[in-house]
């Protein structure tokens, strides 16, 4: 569904990504794995129209795309939920969902009723059981994550990027999140999932991509890989685990 080829990104003096490939497939969850500073967030920001200045090409359903801004990427069906969430705490749930995309009546007034109605449908879909008029600052972090997903669903998202969505949520909130991700893949959406947590990667994800120091290290189906292999690919060295020696397949390059 979404392909990135030969992506290179430099920030004054720092090469954050060097010739990186990525393929996000419809109905699949792809885990983007790498240590801190590996370039995961930078790559996701290129896919979603946050960073506009890079080398390489993006293809959506086989066609080359160039985004001018995040709105452009959203219109193409790509939404990102940033590690540092992007909601306005003083506004309500419904106001956040429709921010910049307000529904108006024929006379040009805000159509509060219609926005309330549609907000309820979206909240139901992400199993977020709060009043749409609650202020976002009164929601828990996990609830804010779900609200971000609801927002993305308003936009008819085909590709949903989640940057470390469970880093600050409880186990039960994470469980809800996983159920929703499963539902979204059933609808054919492609998910990019950034996480450090190996148990999540192995239970949630279909494919993996490993980055290290801005370089593409390997990719493939999760089924064909062991936890030790991923850790070794991330770290770039043999990591001593308290385990007997096992044959490790070679890294792809
Ligand atoms: N806006 C920025 N300006 C300068 N350097 C950046 C910026 N964003 C990221 N970097 C650098 O790019 C590299 C990759 O960062 P990042 O993509 O955030 O890694 P990750 O998400 O894998 O932890 C790091 O060296 C980081 O310091
Ligand atoms: Mg990051």
mmCIF file of C-alpha atoms and ligand atoms in Angstrom:
data_model
loop_
_atom_site.group_PDB
_atom_site.id
_atom_site.type_symbol
_atom_site.label_atom_id
_atom_site.label_comp_id
_atom_site.label_asym_id
_atom_site.label_seq_id
_atom_site.Cartn_x
_atom_site.Cartn_y
_atom_site.Cartn_z
ATOM 1 C CA UNK A 1 0.000 0.000 0.000
ATOM 2 C CA UNK A 2 2.707 2.495 1.016
ATOM 3 C CA UNK A 3 6.284 2.080 -0.104
ATOM 4 C CA UNK A 4 9.323 4.167 0.702
ATOM 5 C CA UNK A 5 12.417 3.694 -1.418
ATOM 6 C CA UNK A 6 15.976 4.902 -0.892
ATOM 7 C CA UNK A 7 15.044 7.417 1.758
ATOM 8 C CA UNK A 8 17.879 9.600 2.980
ATOM 9 C CA UNK A 9 17.317 12.406 5.458
ATOM 10 C CA UNK A 10 19.868 14.800 6.878
ATOM 11 C CA UNK A 11 19.484 17.299 9.656
ATOM 12 C CA UNK A 12 22.242 19.903 9.669
ATOM 13 C CA UNK A 13 25.263 17.666 10.041
ATOM 14 C CA UNK A 14 23.416 14.516 11.149
ATOM 15 C CA UNK A 15 22.365 11.798 8.717
ATOM 16 C CA UNK A 16 19.202 10.507 10.371
ATOM 17 C CA UNK A 17 18.328 8.059 7.574
ATOM 18 C CA UNK A 18 20.502 6.601 4.868
ATOM 19 C CA UNK A 19 19.012 4.769 1.888
ATOM 20 C CA UNK A 20 16.160 3.203 3.844
ATOM 21 C CA UNK A 21 13.384 1.004 2.416
ATOM 22 C CA UNK A 22 9.965 0.322 3.869
ATOM 23 C CA UNK A 23 6.842 -1.424 2.655
ATOM 24 C CA UNK A 24 3.576 -1.146 4.590
ATOM 25 C CA UNK A 25 0.983 -3.627 3.406
ATOM 26 C CA UNK A 26 -2.802 -3.482 3.521
ATOM 27 C CA UNK A 27 -4.236 -5.490 6.401
ATOM 28 C CA UNK A 28 -0.837 -5.910 8.065
ATOM 29 C CA UNK A 29 0.865 -4.466 11.102
ATOM 30 C CA UNK A 30 4.507 -3.658 10.415
ATOM 31 C CA UNK A 31 6.747 -3.143 13.388
ATOM 32 C CA UNK A 32 9.453 -0.512 12.984
ATOM 33 C CA UNK A 33 12.220 -1.568 15.324
ATOM 34 C CA UNK A 34 15.429 0.102 16.408
ATOM 35 C CA UNK A 35 17.229 1.608 19.362
ATOM 36 C CA UNK A 36 16.775 5.234 20.366
ATOM 37 C CA UNK A 37 18.064 7.504 17.637
ATOM 38 C CA UNK A 38 17.854 4.785 14.963
ATOM 39 C CA UNK A 39 15.664 7.016 12.792
ATOM 40 C CA UNK A 40 12.222 5.453 13.356
ATOM 41 C CA UNK A 41 10.338 8.665 14.111
ATOM 42 C CA UNK A 42 12.117 10.520 11.317
ATOM 43 C CA UNK A 43 11.040 7.896 8.791
ATOM 44 C CA UNK A 44 7.453 8.035 10.022
ATOM 45 C CA UNK A 45 7.479 11.830 9.775
ATOM 46 C CA UNK A 46 8.576 11.571 6.152
ATOM 47 C CA UNK A 47 5.723 9.169 5.377
ATOM 48 C CA UNK A 48 3.199 11.505 6.949
ATOM 49 C CA UNK A 49 4.231 14.812 5.398
ATOM 50 C CA UNK A 50 5.919 16.297 8.475
ATOM 51 C CA UNK A 51 9.432 16.330 6.969
ATOM 52 C CA UNK A 52 9.332 17.530 3.370
ATOM 53 C CA UNK A 53 13.019 17.755 2.673
ATOM 54 C CA UNK A 54 14.486 14.298 1.987
ATOM 55 C CA UNK A 55 15.925 12.171 -0.790
ATOM 56 C CA UNK A 56 14.128 9.115 -2.134
ATOM 57 C CA UNK A 57 10.590 8.314 -3.205
ATOM 58 C CA UNK A 58 7.240 7.423 -1.681
ATOM 59 C CA UNK A 59 4.667 5.332 -3.510
ATOM 60 C CA UNK A 60 1.037 4.950 -2.529
ATOM 61 C CA UNK A 61 -0.676 2.008 -4.276
ATOM 62 C CA UNK A 62 2.186 1.983 -6.764
ATOM 63 C CA UNK A 63 1.971 5.656 -7.634
ATOM 64 C CA UNK A 64 4.627 8.123 -6.672
ATOM 65 C CA UNK A 65 3.444 10.691 -4.143
ATOM 66 C CA UNK A 66 5.010 13.896 -2.858
ATOM 67 C CA UNK A 67 3.333 15.524 0.113
ATOM 68 C CA UNK A 68 3.382 19.271 0.635
ATOM 69 C CA UNK A 69 2.272 19.061 4.269
ATOM 70 C CA UNK A 70 0.581 16.731 6.750
ATOM 71 C CA UNK A 71 -2.859 17.653 5.477
ATOM 72 C CA UNK A 72 -1.787 16.504 2.034
ATOM 73 C CA UNK A 73 -0.657 13.167 3.462
ATOM 74 C CA UNK A 74 -3.918 12.847 5.402
ATOM 75 C CA UNK A 75 -5.898 13.465 2.243
ATOM 76 C CA UNK A 76 -3.943 10.619 0.644
ATOM 77 C CA UNK A 77 -4.972 8.424 3.588
ATOM 78 C CA UNK A 78 -1.902 8.548 5.825
ATOM 79 C CA UNK A 79 -2.282 9.538 9.469
ATOM 80 C CA UNK A 80 0.303 9.600 12.208
ATOM 81 C CA UNK A 81 -0.128 9.465 15.949
ATOM 82 C CA UNK A 82 3.001 11.028 17.347
ATOM 83 C CA UNK A 83 4.862 9.794 20.384
ATOM 84 C CA UNK A 84 4.124 13.158 21.983
ATOM 85 C CA UNK A 85 0.373 13.318 21.311
ATOM 86 C CA UNK A 86 -1.019 16.211 19.330
ATOM 87 C CA UNK A 87 -4.262 17.132 21.070
ATOM 88 C CA UNK A 88 -5.341 20.460 22.521
ATOM 89 C CA UNK A 89 -5.936 19.788 26.226
ATOM 90 C CA UNK A 90 -8.224 22.767 26.845
ATOM 91 C CA UNK A 91 -10.624 21.735 24.092
ATOM 92 C CA UNK A 92 -13.228 19.004 24.318
ATOM 93 C CA UNK A 93 -13.122 15.579 22.725
ATOM 94 C CA UNK A 94 -15.497 16.590 19.931
ATOM 95 C CA UNK A 95 -13.637 19.848 19.297
ATOM 96 C CA UNK A 96 -10.359 17.961 18.997
ATOM 97 C CA UNK A 97 -11.805 15.420 16.584
ATOM 98 C CA UNK A 98 -13.125 18.107 14.239
ATOM 99 C CA UNK A 99 -10.375 20.675 14.677
ATOM 100 C CA UNK A 100 -9.750 22.201 11.251
ATOM 101 C CA UNK A 101 -12.408 19.940 9.746
ATOM 102 C CA UNK A 102 -15.539 21.356 11.326
ATOM 103 C CA UNK A 103 -18.877 20.405 9.853
ATOM 104 C CA UNK A 104 -21.055 23.392 8.973
ATOM 105 C CA UNK A 105 -24.741 23.814 8.301
ATOM 106 C CA UNK A 106 -25.967 25.151 4.974
ATOM 107 C CA UNK A 107 -26.046 28.590 6.561
ATOM 108 C CA UNK A 108 -22.406 28.329 7.530
ATOM 109 C CA UNK A 109 -22.840 27.800 11.265
ATOM 110 C CA UNK A 110 -21.054 24.984 13.081
ATOM 111 C CA UNK A 111 -23.249 21.906 12.919
ATOM 112 C CA UNK A 112 -22.822 20.906 16.556
ATOM 113 C CA UNK A 113 -25.446 18.193 16.411
ATOM 114 C CA UNK A 114 -23.901 16.448 13.454
ATOM 115 C CA UNK A 115 -20.413 16.671 14.964
ATOM 116 C CA UNK A 116 -21.699 15.234 18.254
ATOM 117 C CA UNK A 117 -23.416 12.430 16.392
ATOM 118 C CA UNK A 118 -20.369 11.543 14.339
ATOM 119 C CA UNK A 119 -18.055 11.888 17.326
ATOM 120 C CA UNK A 120 -20.145 9.320 19.195
ATOM 121 C CA UNK A 121 -19.861 6.866 16.299
ATOM 122 C CA UNK A 122 -16.084 7.300 16.198
ATOM 123 C CA UNK A 123 -15.712 7.006 19.983
ATOM 124 C CA UNK A 124 -17.794 3.856 19.918
ATOM 125 C CA UNK A 125 -15.537 2.460 17.231
ATOM 126 C CA UNK A 126 -12.403 2.961 19.325
ATOM 127 C CA UNK A 127 -14.232 1.844 22.489
ATOM 128 C CA UNK A 128 -13.597 5.170 24.166
ATOM 129 C CA UNK A 129 -16.434 5.535 26.619
ATOM 130 C CA UNK A 130 -16.359 9.212 27.471
ATOM 131 C CA UNK A 131 -18.723 12.106 26.929
ATOM 132 C CA UNK A 132 -17.722 13.955 23.722
ATOM 133 C CA UNK A 133 -17.877 17.190 25.722
ATOM 134 C CA UNK A 134 -15.169 16.132 28.179
ATOM 135 C CA UNK A 135 -12.055 18.286 28.047
ATOM 136 C CA UNK A 136 -9.054 16.385 26.746
ATOM 137 C CA UNK A 137 -6.964 17.387 29.772
ATOM 138 C CA UNK A 138 -9.331 15.269 31.869
ATOM 139 C CA UNK A 139 -8.610 12.114 29.868
ATOM 140 C CA UNK A 140 -5.970 9.536 30.760
ATOM 141 C CA UNK A 141 -3.046 9.089 28.375
ATOM 142 C CA UNK A 142 -4.477 5.814 27.104
ATOM 143 C CA UNK A 143 -7.784 7.520 26.410
ATOM 144 C CA UNK A 144 -5.974 10.275 24.545
ATOM 145 C CA UNK A 145 -4.323 7.625 22.378
ATOM 146 C CA UNK A 146 -7.747 6.233 21.522
ATOM 147 C CA UNK A 147 -8.982 9.729 20.756
ATOM 148 C CA UNK A 148 -6.075 10.209 18.346
ATOM 149 C CA UNK A 149 -7.141 7.022 16.587
ATOM 150 C CA UNK A 150 -10.742 8.246 16.436
ATOM 151 C CA UNK A 151 -9.452 11.435 14.832
ATOM 152 C CA UNK A 152 -7.525 9.453 12.260
ATOM 153 C CA UNK A 153 -10.600 7.386 11.459
ATOM 154 C CA UNK A 154 -12.580 10.528 10.706
ATOM 155 C CA UNK A 155 -10.130 11.088 7.868
ATOM 156 C CA UNK A 156 -10.745 7.737 6.201
ATOM 157 C CA UNK A 157 -7.221 6.649 6.944
ATOM 158 C CA UNK A 158 -5.668 3.847 4.926
ATOM 159 C CA UNK A 159 -2.282 3.916 6.626
ATOM 160 C CA UNK A 160 -2.083 4.531 10.347
ATOM 161 C CA UNK A 161 1.296 5.193 11.931
ATOM 162 C CA UNK A 162 1.637 4.786 15.685
ATOM 163 C CA UNK A 163 4.835 5.982 17.301
ATOM 164 C CA UNK A 164 5.321 4.155 20.615
ATOM 165 C CA UNK A 165 1.619 4.191 21.504
ATOM 166 C CA UNK A 166 2.013 2.098 24.632
ATOM 167 C CA UNK A 167 4.985 3.873 26.186
ATOM 168 C CA UNK A 168 2.758 5.685 28.697
ATOM 169 C CA UNK A 169 -0.402 3.608 28.979
ATOM 170 C CA UNK A 170 -1.554 0.900 31.381
ATOM 171 C CA UNK A 171 -1.743 -2.760 30.389
ATOM 172 C CA UNK A 172 -5.533 -2.680 30.143
ATOM 173 C CA UNK A 173 -5.405 0.430 27.952
ATOM 174 C CA UNK A 174 -2.816 -1.284 25.752
ATOM 175 C CA UNK A 175 -5.144 -4.277 25.475
ATOM 176 C CA UNK A 176 -7.925 -2.056 24.111
ATOM 177 C CA UNK A 177 -5.475 -0.528 21.685
ATOM 178 C CA UNK A 178 -4.444 -3.970 20.385
ATOM 179 C CA UNK A 179 -8.059 -4.965 19.827
ATOM 180 C CA UNK A 180 -8.664 -1.836 17.812
ATOM 181 C CA UNK A 181 -5.538 -2.399 15.757
ATOM 182 C CA UNK A 182 -6.784 -5.911 14.965
ATOM 183 C CA UNK A 183 -10.143 -4.499 13.846
ATOM 184 C CA UNK A 184 -8.443 -1.916 11.644
ATOM 185 C CA UNK A 185 -6.300 -4.526 9.910
ATOM 186 C CA UNK A 186 -9.435 -6.570 9.224
ATOM 187 C CA UNK A 187 -10.728 -3.515 7.372
ATOM 188 C CA UNK A 188 -7.586 -3.585 5.256
ATOM 189 C CA UNK A 189 -5.726 -0.720 6.838
ATOM 190 C CA UNK A 190 -1.943 -0.785 6.924
ATOM 191 C CA UNK A 191 -0.435 -0.085 10.329
ATOM 192 C CA UNK A 192 3.091 1.005 11.156
ATOM 193 C CA UNK A 193 3.770 0.223 14.774
ATOM 194 C CA UNK A 194 6.791 1.525 16.646
ATOM 195 C CA UNK A 195 7.524 -0.153 19.944
ATOM 196 C CA UNK A 196 10.413 -1.349 22.031
ATOM 197 C CA UNK A 197 8.344 -4.022 23.679
ATOM 198 C CA UNK A 198 9.217 -7.413 22.260
ATOM 199 C CA UNK A 199 6.071 -9.108 23.565
ATOM 200 C CA UNK A 200 3.936 -6.577 21.679
ATOM 201 C CA UNK A 201 5.946 -6.989 18.524
ATOM 202 C CA UNK A 202 5.527 -10.757 18.599
ATOM 203 C CA UNK A 203 1.828 -10.761 19.450
ATOM 204 C CA UNK A 204 0.674 -7.769 17.405
ATOM 205 C CA UNK A 205 2.811 -7.484 14.338
ATOM 206 C CA UNK A 206 2.949 -9.371 11.049
ATOM 207 C CA UNK A 207 6.159 -7.916 9.634
ATOM 208 C CA UNK A 208 9.235 -6.143 10.942
ATOM 209 C CA UNK A 209 11.728 -3.613 9.698
ATOM 210 C CA UNK A 210 14.910 -2.989 11.665
ATOM 211 C CA UNK A 211 16.777 0.301 11.534
ATOM 212 C CA UNK A 212 20.126 0.982 13.149
ATOM 213 C CA UNK A 213 21.967 4.307 13.070
ATOM 214 C CA UNK A 214 19.706 5.453 10.253
ATOM 215 C CA UNK A 215 20.396 2.404 8.125
ATOM 216 C CA UNK A 216 18.069 -0.309 6.912
ATOM 217 C CA UNK A 217 19.248 -3.538 8.548
ATOM 218 C CA UNK A 218 16.568 -6.049 7.654
ATOM 219 C CA UNK A 219 12.892 -6.783 7.128
ATOM 220 C CA UNK A 220 10.623 -9.793 6.937
ATOM 221 C CA UNK A 221 7.727 -11.653 8.506
ATOM 222 C CA UNK A 222 7.723 -11.822 12.300
ATOM 223 C CA UNK A 223 6.937 -15.529 12.075
ATOM 224 C CA UNK A 224 10.309 -16.203 10.543
ATOM 225 C CA UNK A 225 12.401 -14.491 13.192
ATOM 226 C CA UNK A 226 13.399 -14.984 16.819
ATOM 227 C CA UNK A 227 13.540 -12.350 19.519
ATOM 228 C CA UNK A 228 17.309 -12.750 19.866
ATOM 229 C CA UNK A 229 17.766 -12.123 16.156
ATOM 230 C CA UNK A 230 15.819 -8.877 16.321
ATOM 231 C CA UNK A 231 17.743 -7.713 19.358
ATOM 232 C CA UNK A 232 21.008 -8.523 17.647
ATOM 233 C CA UNK A 233 19.942 -6.670 14.497
ATOM 234 C CA UNK A 234 18.934 -3.642 16.564
ATOM 235 C CA UNK A 235 22.110 -3.566 18.591
ATOM 236 C CA UNK A 236 24.501 -4.580 15.837
ATOM 237 C CA UNK A 237 26.360 -6.975 18.068
ATOM 238 C CA UNK A 238 25.874 -10.222 19.859
ATOM 239 C CA UNK A 239 23.805 -9.475 22.919
ATOM 240 C CA UNK A 240 24.425 -11.837 25.774
ATOM 241 C CA UNK A 241 21.186 -13.356 26.862
ATOM 242 C CA UNK A 242 21.033 -15.989 29.538
ATOM 243 C CA UNK A 243 20.432 -18.749 27.148
ATOM 244 C CA UNK A 244 22.304 -21.542 25.383
ATOM 245 C CA UNK A 245 23.947 -20.810 22.091
ATOM 246 C CA UNK A 246 21.561 -21.066 19.210
ATOM 247 C CA UNK A 247 22.219 -20.763 15.553
ATOM 248 C CA UNK A 248 21.214 -17.312 14.464
ATOM 249 C CA UNK A 249 20.186 -16.816 10.851
ATOM 250 C CA UNK A 250 22.165 -14.228 8.961
ATOM 251 C CA UNK A 251 20.931 -10.685 8.863
ATOM 252 C CA UNK A 252 19.410 -9.583 5.613
ATOM 253 C CA UNK A 253 20.952 -6.514 4.128
HETATM 254 N N1 LIG B 1 14.341 17.775 14.146
HETATM 255 C C1 LIG B 1 15.575 17.266 14.260
HETATM 256 N N2 LIG B 1 16.671 18.022 14.166
HETATM 257 C C2 LIG B 1 17.909 17.509 14.244
HETATM 258 N N3 LIG B 1 18.159 16.208 14.421
HETATM 259 C C3 LIG B 1 17.123 15.374 14.534
HETATM 260 C C4 LIG B 1 15.768 15.852 14.463
HETATM 261 N N4 LIG B 1 14.933 14.786 14.584
HETATM 262 C C5 LIG B 1 15.723 13.713 14.755
HETATM 263 N N5 LIG B 1 17.033 14.052 14.724
HETATM 264 C C6 LIG B 1 18.181 13.132 14.828
HETATM 265 O O1 LIG B 1 17.973 12.075 13.903
HETATM 266 C C7 LIG B 1 18.350 10.826 14.476
HETATM 267 C C8 LIG B 1 17.162 9.890 14.457
HETATM 268 O O2 LIG B 1 16.185 10.341 15.396
HETATM 269 P P1 LIG B 1 14.740 9.706 15.538
HETATM 270 O O3 LIG B 1 14.161 9.523 14.181
HETATM 271 O O4 LIG B 1 13.986 10.531 16.496
HETATM 272 O O5 LIG B 1 15.090 8.283 16.161
HETATM 273 P P2 LIG B 1 14.141 7.220 16.899
HETATM 274 O O6 LIG B 1 12.725 7.637 16.713
HETATM 275 O O7 LIG B 1 14.477 5.914 16.251
HETATM 276 O O8 LIG B 1 14.553 7.221 18.336
HETATM 277 C C9 LIG B 1 18.874 11.141 15.865
HETATM 278 O O9 LIG B 1 20.274 11.257 15.767
HETATM 279 C C10 LIG B 1 18.226 12.455 16.197
HETATM 280 O O10 LIG B 1 19.004 13.187 17.087
HETATM 281 MG MG1 LIG B 2 11.219 8.106 18.130
#
